[in-house]
Amino acid sequence: MSEGRRLYLDGVSVVFDGFRALNNLSLIVEPGELRSVIGPNGAGKTTMMDVITGKTRPTAGKVLFGETDLTRMDEAGIANLGIGRKFQKPTMFDALTVFENLELALKAPRGPIACLRWKLNGEARTRIEQTMAEIGLTERAQDLAGILSHGQRQWLEIGMLLMQDPELLLVDEPVAGMTDSETEHTAALLVRIAGRRSVVVVEHDLEFVRALGRRVTVLCDGSVLSEGSIDHVQNDQRVIEVYLGR
Amino acid sequence: MSLAVAPPVADARLRLGLRAGLGIFVLLLGIMPLLNLLPVTHPLHVSDFLVSVTGKWICYAILALSLDLAWGYAGILSLGHGAFFALGGYAMGMHLMRLIGPRGVYGHPVLPDFMVFLGYQELPWYWLGFDSFPFAMLMVLLVPGMLALIVGFLSFRSRITGVYLSILTQAMTFALMLAFFRNDMGFGGNNGFTDFKELLGFALNTSAARAGLFYASLVALVLSFLICLRLTRSKYGRVLTAIRDAESRVRFLGYNTTSHKLFAFVLSAMLAGLAGALYVPQVGIINPGEFSPANSIEAVIWVAVGGRGTLVGAVLGAFTVNGLKTWLTSAAPDLWLFVLGALFVAVTLFLPKGLIGLIKGRVQ
Amino acid sequence: MKHPVLILLLLCALALPARAQDAFTAGLTGLGTGFNQTAEAVDRLGASGDPRALPLLRALADGRLLRQADGTLLIRGDAGVQDALTNAAAEAAGAEPVRLNNRVRVALRGALGRLQLVSPDPADRQAAAEAVFRSRSAENVPLLDAALARETVPAIRARLALALAASRLMADDPQNKLLGVTALGATSSPEARAVLLEARATNPAIAAQIEEAVAAIDQRLAVRRAAETLFQGLSLGSVLLLAALGLAVTFGVMGVINMAHGEFVMLGAYTTFIVQEALRGIPMLAPWSLPLAVPAAFLVTAACGAAMERGLIRHLYGRPLETLLMTFGVGMMIQQSVRLAFGAQNREIISPPWMQGTLMLPGEIAVTQNRLWILVFSLVILGLTVAAIRFTRFGLEMRAVTQKRAIAASMGIRTGHMDALTFAFGSGIAGIAGVALSQIDNVSPNLGTGYIIDSFLVVVFGGVGSLAGTLVGAFGLGIINKILEPWAGAVLAKVFVLVAAMLFIQRKPRGLFAQKGRAAEA
Ligand SMILES: Nc1ncnc2c1ncn2[C@@H]1O[C@H](COP(=O)(O)OP(=O)(O)OP(=O)(O)O)[C@@H](O)[C@H]1O
Ligand SMILES: [Mg+2]
């Protein structure tokens, strides 16, 4: 595990028009770790992912992946470093088929000429088919992504994330719109991936977080409120106040 | 912004049908200059006018293809493609001017007439080399390509998209038009270039030369189509469509969308330049009016009428709209601009997928 | 202040004729006997300042002055031949025309100039001042002094003062010369500068003072040029502002890209024409046709805008590229309709008198009245637009709808209604711009085509959604354009501005006054 890179956020702040979406946030995700992030709406969870993936530039603070300063790179560069992301609102290419969406995500040279020369060989085809089996979309391979249901879109986007074969996976609310058995499947999948890869999961579904069973970070008002096992944070008085209620 | 949602199998069969139709169409075009050789009384005789006007339309079809690559696939609605077309035309025009040699009105051995008239003592440096055909052909592609590279690089890097990009490209062609109207640019000002004599040793006013240019354009059209087809059928084409529909998502997959768009835009500009270069010797004139923003936007409507995002649609649209234009401007000249305006409205409101979409709807 | 002038005038009026009586008759002696004698007589007549000398010398200059053998002078006029002294009709038989040579002609020019200085006709006096300035002779100094004291027309006074100063420069005594240098140095006239430079060569003694005076003039000229460039820039800026303001509402606030905007401007100009023609027969209203055209143009184009929004544009919300193409098509149809209805040629709009002519600001800064009015008008319209958006119920609802449509709808605002009204508002402003532009541009069907790209650049340059940005953008681009013009030429300056605006937009895609927040990312 020592050869992996760790994600290191230090004192990160993001200010929109005077509003602090992230406030001096610090977080470390070790190589191979599976980390859950929870917190009330507007806590800054998605903004944190925006900062890591280069969508939003932090107003202050350091964001490192291994030795690399992510704040100096663009989205494509960060993705090519090996950081993949699944969006809160599943987004893919509606005019392309399920197969084509996965093919685009498949780890391969990304330049125009390389894409022009690209030939789908047996190895790549097998990988795509395996992934389609994993996400349960084998039957829909030739359907346009635009006609999939919300849950299927969630799966397709997870599939695309798997195709990228990233070192760090950022997964924003993966199980919204999934059935219970699908949720379990997803949890098992993420647990399986972790270890080889680092994973950061944002989710409101506490059962799911419990099923992941690893370290949990609670975000509130843009900074870390509490961190520890699920039982630890569930019994933290402050967390109960601002998030869990009761 | 989702395009046709159709079962792929039926889609493929339709595509095959359209391709076959296109093949037949190209064949028909191919025999036109031959039919022109028949005696005028022969029922299958094709008039000189029809041949020359068709030759023009073929060039327009190449322009439409290039625009479709940028707009229909990569989502770059360029309102300045007329500028690339005109630049290609000017590069070709410079070659043709050099070939006039001492046959100009003033009989100067090197300088074109307008330069003698304006008191030039020698050729400006940027005219050097244009006496060579290969060099001129290179410039036909490179000049529009370089402009597209610069404008595209600056815009795409700054993430200027949508209508902003459209207005920017329109401003680009407008600025070029103003510049080319100036006499001291060394491009003949107002009058541009005309009175061409020959190309590759053939006198331009012979019917053989005209047929030759016609076939050259036809071959260029077929080649452009095949290039675009190869491009859009590849994974690169799918990346382009993905960029068109959700550019930022493509970036998060690790694609540098700037370079992908730039590649398509520059290639598209080169094709437009090629179209312009073939157009100029056929119409015998090029002037700054070619840069007029209205020309560029008219080309956009060809693509929209045919059906953007489909290569056959672009070709179909170019021929349909220009056929209509040629017919109407002689039959009812006052009406043409109304019809063109109405086409813009009708296509955007009622026929977003163009004629191809209409045919697809019928077939299914 | 008034008294000394009055008294001087009176004195002149009384003294001149009495003295001149003799001088005139005395001056005539020798006229026509020989070239030298004639020239001397002409000089004397010129110095006499007698009004009767003027027709006589003019006749001489035209070859209409005849001399009989006995020395009687006759003038041949339209009504026949008259005695030059008594004006009685006379017989021309035996009379010979008085002949001229170059010496006489030179004398005549000077004399006529001096005499015209006291002519009752201001045009004569103006011409005389010019002539005296050109001939520049120290002898004219007293004459000019007197003329200047009498003169009341400011423009002629200025020319006289210039002529006086220039004539002083030719005087022999250094005191007088220095007076002339100082007076010339106090003007801001390029002519005075030329005179001074000429005098520098011949007067090495006072070269330093001359240099100083030239420098003073140069400085004043530079200031004037800068002021005029500034005004031209402001004027162009006001035109851009007017053209772009409507767009700042439809595109900036609503996000609708209306390529027919230029055609709405054109419709406004044609409405001005129609109002003018309709009121032509009504003497009471005719002078007011331009102010009346403003509301008329607003209503006409606002109605067109509302119809277009409800009928067409609303079906394309969220599809800006399609909207762009569609509205371009509509613009084409509007343009062609107008071309068929009114013809392709320019229509003439008569400017009201208060908009004509040129205004001289202090420091001889020339300002055309109509441009000045348009500048003021554009600022007023901007002010009204801002007020309408900020302080009215309509503005409040408009902002509500464009910012959060769903919430505005849930609060009972009829959003569709507001879209139509907002679009009509923006289109109406375009119509008002057309009224103003009809004063300085050709009213033809393609009036609007030239403005659309500029307007978009202004709106985007200033920052979409910010009226302050539109203001700064319009005047910024206008002034930069006019600053570039002198050394680049009009066309190239425009090309430079287009390229610069394009580059600027690429560096700051959100414009000068960028909007922030999630709304800006859409
Ligand atoms: N681009 C932006 N401009 C202005 N405000 C923003 C922007 N992005 C996020 N915010 C604000 O930052 C805060 C944090 O948003 P974020 O999306 O990160 O929350 P979250 O924790 O993901 O919430 P949820 O659980 O609802 O997804 C919110 O109040 C949001 O309104
Ligand atoms: Mg979120």
CSV table of N, CA and C and ligand atoms in Angstrom, one decimal, chain A residues 42 44-47 88 172-173 202 204, ligand 2:
chain,number,residue,atom,x,y,z
A,42,GLY,N,-25.7,21.3,2.2
A,42,GLY,CA,-25.0,22.6,2.2
A,42,GLY,C,-23.8,22.6,3.1
A,44,GLY,N,-21.0,21.4,2.4
A,44,GLY,CA,-19.8,21.6,1.6
A,44,GLY,C,-19.2,20.3,1.0
A,45,LYS,N,-19.9,19.2,1.1
A,45,LYS,CA,-19.4,17.9,0.7
A,45,LYS,C,-19.0,17.9,-0.8
A,46,THR,N,-20.1,18.4,-1.6
A,46,THR,CA,-19.8,18.4,-3.0
A,46,THR,C,-18.8,19.4,-3.4
A,47,THR,N,-18.8,20.5,-2.7
A,47,THR,CA,-17.8,21.6,-2.9
A,47,THR,C,-16.4,21.0,-2.7
A,88,GLN,N,-23.0,13.9,-8.1
A,88,GLN,CA,-24.2,13.8,-7.3
A,88,GLN,C,-25.4,13.6,-8.2
A,172,ASP,N,-20.1,10.7,-5.2
A,172,ASP,CA,-21.1,11.6,-4.5
A,172,ASP,C,-22.4,10.9,-4.6
A,173,GLU,N,-23.0,10.6,-3.4
A,173,GLU,CA,-24.3,10.0,-3.3
A,173,GLU,C,-24.6,8.9,-4.3
A,202,VAL,N,-19.5,10.1,-0.4
A,202,VAL,CA,-20.5,11.0,0.2
A,202,VAL,C,-21.8,10.4,0.2
A,204,HIS,N,-25.9,10.3,2.3
A,204,HIS,CA,-26.8,10.6,3.4
A,204,HIS,C,-27.4,9.4,4.0
D,2,MG,MG,-23.8,17.6,-2.5
